[in-house]
Tab-separated table of C-alpha atoms and ligand atoms in Angstrom:
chain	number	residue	atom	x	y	z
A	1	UNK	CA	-14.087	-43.151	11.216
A	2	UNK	CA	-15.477	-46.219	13.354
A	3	UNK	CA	-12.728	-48.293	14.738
A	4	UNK	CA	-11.993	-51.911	15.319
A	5	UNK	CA	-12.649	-53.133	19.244
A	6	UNK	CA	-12.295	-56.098	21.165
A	7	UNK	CA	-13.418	-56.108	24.541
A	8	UNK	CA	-13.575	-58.600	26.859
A	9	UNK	CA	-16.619	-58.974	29.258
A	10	UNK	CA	-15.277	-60.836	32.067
A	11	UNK	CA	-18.560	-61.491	33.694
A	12	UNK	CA	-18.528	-62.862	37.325
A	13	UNK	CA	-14.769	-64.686	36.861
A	14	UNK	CA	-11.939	-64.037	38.019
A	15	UNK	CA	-10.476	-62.426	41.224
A	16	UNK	CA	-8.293	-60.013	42.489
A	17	UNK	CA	-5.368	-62.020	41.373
A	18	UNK	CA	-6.280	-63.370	38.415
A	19	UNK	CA	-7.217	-60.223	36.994
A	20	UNK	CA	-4.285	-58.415	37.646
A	21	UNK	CA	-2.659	-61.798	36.306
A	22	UNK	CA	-4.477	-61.599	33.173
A	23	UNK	CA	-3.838	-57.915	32.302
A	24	UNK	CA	0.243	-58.168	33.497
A	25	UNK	CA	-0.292	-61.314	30.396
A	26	UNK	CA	-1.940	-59.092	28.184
A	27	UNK	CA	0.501	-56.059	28.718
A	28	UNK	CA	3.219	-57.997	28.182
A	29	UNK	CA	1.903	-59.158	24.261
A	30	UNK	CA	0.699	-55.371	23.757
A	31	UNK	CA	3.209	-53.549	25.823
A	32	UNK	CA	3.022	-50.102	23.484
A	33	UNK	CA	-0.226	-48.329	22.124
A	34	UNK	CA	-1.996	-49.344	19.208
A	35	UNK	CA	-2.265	-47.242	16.013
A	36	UNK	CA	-5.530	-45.227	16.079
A	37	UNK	CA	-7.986	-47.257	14.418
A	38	UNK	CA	-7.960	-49.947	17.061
A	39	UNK	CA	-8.709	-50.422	20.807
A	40	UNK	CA	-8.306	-53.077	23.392
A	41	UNK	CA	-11.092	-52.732	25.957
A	42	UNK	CA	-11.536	-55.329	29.159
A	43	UNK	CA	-14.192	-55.283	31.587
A	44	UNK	CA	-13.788	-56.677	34.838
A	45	UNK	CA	-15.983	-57.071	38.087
A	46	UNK	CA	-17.052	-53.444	39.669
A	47	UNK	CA	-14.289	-54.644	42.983
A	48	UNK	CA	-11.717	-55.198	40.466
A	49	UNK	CA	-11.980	-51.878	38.804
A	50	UNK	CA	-10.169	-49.780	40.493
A	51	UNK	CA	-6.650	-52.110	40.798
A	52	UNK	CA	-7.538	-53.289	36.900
A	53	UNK	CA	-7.612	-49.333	35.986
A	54	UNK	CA	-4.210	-48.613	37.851
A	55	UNK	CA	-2.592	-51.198	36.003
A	56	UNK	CA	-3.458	-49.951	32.485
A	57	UNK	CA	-2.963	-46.516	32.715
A	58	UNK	CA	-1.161	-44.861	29.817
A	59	UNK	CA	-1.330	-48.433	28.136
A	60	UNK	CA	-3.337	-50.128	25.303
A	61	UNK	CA	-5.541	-51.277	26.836
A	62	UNK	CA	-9.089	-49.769	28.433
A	63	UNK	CA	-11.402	-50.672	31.004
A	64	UNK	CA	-15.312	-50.994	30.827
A	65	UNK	CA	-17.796	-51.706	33.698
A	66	UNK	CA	-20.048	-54.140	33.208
A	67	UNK	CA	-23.166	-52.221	34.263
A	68	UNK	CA	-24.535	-49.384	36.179
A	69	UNK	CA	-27.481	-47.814	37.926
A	70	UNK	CA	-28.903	-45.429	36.192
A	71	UNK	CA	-29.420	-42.934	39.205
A	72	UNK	CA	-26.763	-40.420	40.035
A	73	UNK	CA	-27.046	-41.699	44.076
A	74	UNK	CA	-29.825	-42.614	46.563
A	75	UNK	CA	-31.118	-45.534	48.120
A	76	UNK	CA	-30.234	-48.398	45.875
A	77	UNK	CA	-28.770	-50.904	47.575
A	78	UNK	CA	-25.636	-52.629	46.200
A	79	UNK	CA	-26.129	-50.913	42.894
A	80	UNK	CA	-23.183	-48.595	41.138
A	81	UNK	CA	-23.684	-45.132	39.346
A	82	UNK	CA	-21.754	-43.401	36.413
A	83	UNK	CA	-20.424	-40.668	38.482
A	84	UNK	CA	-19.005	-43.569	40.973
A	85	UNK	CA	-17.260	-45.088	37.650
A	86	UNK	CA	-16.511	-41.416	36.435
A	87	UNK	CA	-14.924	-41.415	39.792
A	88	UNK	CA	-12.081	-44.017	39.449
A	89	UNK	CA	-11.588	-43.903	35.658
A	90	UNK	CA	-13.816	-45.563	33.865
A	91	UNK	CA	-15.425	-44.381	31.118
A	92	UNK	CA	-17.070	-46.663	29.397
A	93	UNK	CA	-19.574	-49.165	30.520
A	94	UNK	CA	-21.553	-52.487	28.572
A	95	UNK	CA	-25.258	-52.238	28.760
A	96	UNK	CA	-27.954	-54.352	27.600
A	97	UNK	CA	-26.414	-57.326	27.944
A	98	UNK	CA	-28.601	-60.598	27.470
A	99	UNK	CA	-27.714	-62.023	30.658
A	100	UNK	CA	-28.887	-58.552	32.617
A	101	UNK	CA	-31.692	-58.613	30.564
A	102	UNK	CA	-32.977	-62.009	31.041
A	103	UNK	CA	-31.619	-62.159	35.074
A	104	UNK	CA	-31.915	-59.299	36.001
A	105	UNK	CA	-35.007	-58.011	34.539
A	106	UNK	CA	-33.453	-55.372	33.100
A	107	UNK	CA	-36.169	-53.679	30.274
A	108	UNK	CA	-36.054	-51.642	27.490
A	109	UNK	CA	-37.347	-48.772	30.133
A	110	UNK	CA	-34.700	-49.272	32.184
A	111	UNK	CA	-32.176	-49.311	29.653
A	112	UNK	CA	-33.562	-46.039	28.045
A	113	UNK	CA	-32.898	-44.445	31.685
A	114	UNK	CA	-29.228	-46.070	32.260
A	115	UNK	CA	-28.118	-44.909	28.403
A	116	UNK	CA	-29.355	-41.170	29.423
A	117	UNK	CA	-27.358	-41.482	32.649
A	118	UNK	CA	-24.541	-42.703	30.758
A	119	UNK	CA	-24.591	-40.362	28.317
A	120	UNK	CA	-24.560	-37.347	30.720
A	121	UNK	CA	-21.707	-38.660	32.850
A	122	UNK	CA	-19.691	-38.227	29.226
A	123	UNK	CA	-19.165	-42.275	28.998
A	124	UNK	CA	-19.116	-44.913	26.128
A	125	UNK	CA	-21.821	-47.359	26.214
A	126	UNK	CA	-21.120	-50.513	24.699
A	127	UNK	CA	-24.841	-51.112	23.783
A	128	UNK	CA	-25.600	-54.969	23.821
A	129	UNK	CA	-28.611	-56.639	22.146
A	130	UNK	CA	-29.666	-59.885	19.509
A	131	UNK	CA	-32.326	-62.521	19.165
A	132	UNK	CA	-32.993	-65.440	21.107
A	133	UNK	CA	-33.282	-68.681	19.449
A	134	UNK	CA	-36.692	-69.288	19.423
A	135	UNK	CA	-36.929	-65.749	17.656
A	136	UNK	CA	-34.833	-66.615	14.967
A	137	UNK	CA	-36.039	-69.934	14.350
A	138	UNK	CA	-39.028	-68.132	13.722
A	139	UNK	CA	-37.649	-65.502	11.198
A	140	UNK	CA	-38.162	-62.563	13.805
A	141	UNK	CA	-34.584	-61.505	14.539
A	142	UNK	CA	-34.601	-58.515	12.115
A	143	UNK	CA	-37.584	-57.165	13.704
A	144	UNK	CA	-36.196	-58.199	17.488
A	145	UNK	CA	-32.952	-56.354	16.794
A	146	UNK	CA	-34.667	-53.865	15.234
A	147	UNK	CA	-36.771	-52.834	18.388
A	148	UNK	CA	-34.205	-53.148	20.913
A	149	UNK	CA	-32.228	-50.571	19.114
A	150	UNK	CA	-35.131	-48.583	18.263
A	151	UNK	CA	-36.419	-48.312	21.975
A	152	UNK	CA	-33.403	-47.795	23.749
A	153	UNK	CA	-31.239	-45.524	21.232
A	154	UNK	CA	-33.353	-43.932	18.722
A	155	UNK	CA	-34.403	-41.219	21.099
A	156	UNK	CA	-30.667	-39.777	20.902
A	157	UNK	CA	-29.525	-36.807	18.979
A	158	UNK	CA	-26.694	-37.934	16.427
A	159	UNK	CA	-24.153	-36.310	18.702
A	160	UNK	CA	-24.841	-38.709	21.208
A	161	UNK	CA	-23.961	-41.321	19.056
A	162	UNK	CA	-19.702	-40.522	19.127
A	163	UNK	CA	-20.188	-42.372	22.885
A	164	UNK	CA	-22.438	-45.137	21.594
A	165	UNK	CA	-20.449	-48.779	20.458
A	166	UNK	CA	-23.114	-51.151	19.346
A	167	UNK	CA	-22.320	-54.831	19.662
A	168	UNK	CA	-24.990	-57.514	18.576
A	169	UNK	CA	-25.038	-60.741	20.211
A	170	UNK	CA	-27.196	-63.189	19.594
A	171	UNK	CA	-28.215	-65.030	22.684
A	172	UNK	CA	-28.411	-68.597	21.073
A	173	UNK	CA	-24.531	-67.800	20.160
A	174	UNK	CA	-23.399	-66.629	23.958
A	175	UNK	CA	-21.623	-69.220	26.142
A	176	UNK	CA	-22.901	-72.559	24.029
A	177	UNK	CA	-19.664	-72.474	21.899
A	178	UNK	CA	-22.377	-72.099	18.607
A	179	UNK	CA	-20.914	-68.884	16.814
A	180	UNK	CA	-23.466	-66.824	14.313
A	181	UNK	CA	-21.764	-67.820	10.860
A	182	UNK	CA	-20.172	-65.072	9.260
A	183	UNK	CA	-22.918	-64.721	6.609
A	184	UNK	CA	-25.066	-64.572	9.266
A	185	UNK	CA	-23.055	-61.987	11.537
A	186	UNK	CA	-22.650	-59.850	8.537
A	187	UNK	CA	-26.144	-59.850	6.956
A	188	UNK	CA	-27.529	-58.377	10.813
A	189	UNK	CA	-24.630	-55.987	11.010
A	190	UNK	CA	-25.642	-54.721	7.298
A	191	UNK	CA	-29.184	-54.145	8.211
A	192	UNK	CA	-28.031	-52.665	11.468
A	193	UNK	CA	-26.402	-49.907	9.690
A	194	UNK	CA	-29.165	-49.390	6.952
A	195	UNK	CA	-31.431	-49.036	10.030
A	196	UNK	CA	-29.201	-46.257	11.457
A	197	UNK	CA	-28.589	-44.649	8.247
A	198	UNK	CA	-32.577	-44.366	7.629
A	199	UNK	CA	-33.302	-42.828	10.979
A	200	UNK	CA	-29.764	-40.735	11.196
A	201	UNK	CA	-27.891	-40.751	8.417
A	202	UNK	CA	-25.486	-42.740	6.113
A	203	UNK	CA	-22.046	-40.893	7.448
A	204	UNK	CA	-23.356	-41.967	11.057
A	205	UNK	CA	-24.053	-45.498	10.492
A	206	UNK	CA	-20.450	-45.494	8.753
A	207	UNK	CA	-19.121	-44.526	12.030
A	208	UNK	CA	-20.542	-46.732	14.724
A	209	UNK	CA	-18.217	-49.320	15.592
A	210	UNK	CA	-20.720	-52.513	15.857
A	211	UNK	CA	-19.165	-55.363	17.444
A	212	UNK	CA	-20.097	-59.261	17.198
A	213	UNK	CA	-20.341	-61.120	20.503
A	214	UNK	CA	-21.493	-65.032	20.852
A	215	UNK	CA	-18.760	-68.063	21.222
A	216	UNK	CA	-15.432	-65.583	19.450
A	217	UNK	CA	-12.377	-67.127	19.855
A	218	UNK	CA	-9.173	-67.320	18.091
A	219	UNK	CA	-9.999	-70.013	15.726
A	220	UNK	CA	-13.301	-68.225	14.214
A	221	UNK	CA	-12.297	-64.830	15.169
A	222	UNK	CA	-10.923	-64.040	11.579
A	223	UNK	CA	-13.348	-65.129	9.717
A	224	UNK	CA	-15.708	-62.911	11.503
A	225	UNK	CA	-14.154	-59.907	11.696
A	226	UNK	CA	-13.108	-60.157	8.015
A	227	UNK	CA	-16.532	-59.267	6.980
A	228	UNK	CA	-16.898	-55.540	5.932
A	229	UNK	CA	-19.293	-54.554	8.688
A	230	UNK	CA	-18.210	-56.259	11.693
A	231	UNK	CA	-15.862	-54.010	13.887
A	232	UNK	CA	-14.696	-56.127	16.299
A	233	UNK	CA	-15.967	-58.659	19.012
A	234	UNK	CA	-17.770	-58.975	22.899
A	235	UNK	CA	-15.658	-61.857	23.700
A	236	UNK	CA	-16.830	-63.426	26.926
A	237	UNK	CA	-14.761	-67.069	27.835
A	238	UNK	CA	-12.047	-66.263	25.698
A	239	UNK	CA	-11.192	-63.141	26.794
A	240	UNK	CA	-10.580	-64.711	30.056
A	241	UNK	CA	-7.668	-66.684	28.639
A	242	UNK	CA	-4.212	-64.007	27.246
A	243	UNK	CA	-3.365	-66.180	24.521
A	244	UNK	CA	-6.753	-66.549	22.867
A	245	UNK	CA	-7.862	-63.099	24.060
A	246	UNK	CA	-4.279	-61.547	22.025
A	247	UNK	CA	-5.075	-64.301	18.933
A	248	UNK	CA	-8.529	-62.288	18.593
A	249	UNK	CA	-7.016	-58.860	18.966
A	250	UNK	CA	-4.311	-59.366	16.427
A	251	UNK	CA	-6.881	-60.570	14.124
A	252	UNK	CA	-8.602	-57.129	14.132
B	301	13P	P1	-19.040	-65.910	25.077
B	301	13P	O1	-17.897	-65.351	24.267
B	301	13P	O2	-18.576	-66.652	26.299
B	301	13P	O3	-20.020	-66.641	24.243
B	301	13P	O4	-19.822	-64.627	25.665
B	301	13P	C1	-20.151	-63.582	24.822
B	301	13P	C2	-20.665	-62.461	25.652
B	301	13P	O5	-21.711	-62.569	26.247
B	301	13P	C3	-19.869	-61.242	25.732
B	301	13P	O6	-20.587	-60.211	26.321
């Protein structure tokens, strides 16, 4: 059964201190394991990992990277691979994220080779994708999320699919404080799954935990996550703040 995540994505904020800061805030409101249908996940900077991954061990809470190369080694300066994250304890890692994707020219191609990588190494992907505005204004976003899934994920088998964590963010919604409405978060997550149950099947697209990302906080975060087929959130500047990052997690 597909559970119900929050995960913060840090980004490039916070160091060494206030990390450890935020998670000794966040242990403190969720000092025991949750039941079994929900999970706290945080991803911090790559430096911060290892310190961030100490602190939670045998706790509720989980840590993500926020990228990775997709080679196992080589000559790839200032880049990070799964086995390195494998290494230290981290098992799951966000990719596809709008902001690597538009930065960092990070394309569909790539991504294909970084979820294969992923996959081998045994991790969780959070898989990140959504429309930009300009795409939606137009009526494309179906068709935009559509492809992005298609191109990166519909080459897996279904087994592959117990690591994969989809979370759909549309890029008008991420950092501008705009949220998608929940009618509009739900009808995308809806035709997410009928997309996955065509290719896979319906059981599968039952199980995929598909997350909402764009402007959640604790005063929307409800609403969203009420609706029947969104799982959770990619919370970016509120999860960098315990009491609105907690508000969101206790709405799940
Ligand atoms: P905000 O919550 O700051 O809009 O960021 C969302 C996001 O990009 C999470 O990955």
């Amino acid at each position: 059964m597909r559970k119900n995540i929050v995960a913060g994505n840090w980004k490039m904020n916070n160091d060494l201190e206030a990390s450890k800061l935020l998670i000794k805030n966040l242990l403190n409101e969720f000092p025991s394991k949750l039941d079994n249908t929900k999970r706290i996940i945080v991803a911090p900077t790559f430096v911060n990992l290892i310190p961030i991954v100490e602190m939670t061990k045998n706790t509720a809470i989980e840590v993500a990277a926020q990228n990775m190369h997709f080679a196992q080694s080589g000559a790839f300066t200032g880049e990070i691979s799964a086995s390195m994250l494998k290494g230290i304890g981290v098992n799951i890692v966000i990719l596809g994220h709008s902001e690597r994707r538009s930065m960092f020219n990070e394309t569909d191609e790539i991504l294909v080779k970084k979820v294969e990588s992923a996959l081998q190494n045994k991790m969780e992907i959070i898989f990140c994708f959504g429309e930009m505005l300009e795409e939606r204004k137009a009526g494309n976003h179906f068709k935009v999320v559509e492809d992005q899934i298609k191109k990166a994920l519909f080459n897996l088998n279904e087994s592959d699919w117990k690591q994969i964590i989809l979370a759909y963010e549309p890029v008008w919604a991420i950092g501008t404080g705009e949220t998608a409405s929940p009618d509009q978060a739900q009808e995308m997550h809806a035709f997410i799954r009928k997309i996955i149950a065509k290719k896979y099947s319906q059981e599968l697209s039952n199980d995929v935990s598909i997350l909402y990302g764009g402007s959640m906080k604790a005063s929307n975060a409800k609403e969203l996550l009420s609706n029947p087929d969104v799982d959770g959130g990619l919370i970016g500047g509120a999860a960098l703040n315990a009491d609105e990052f907690s508000a969101i997690i206790k709405s799940i």
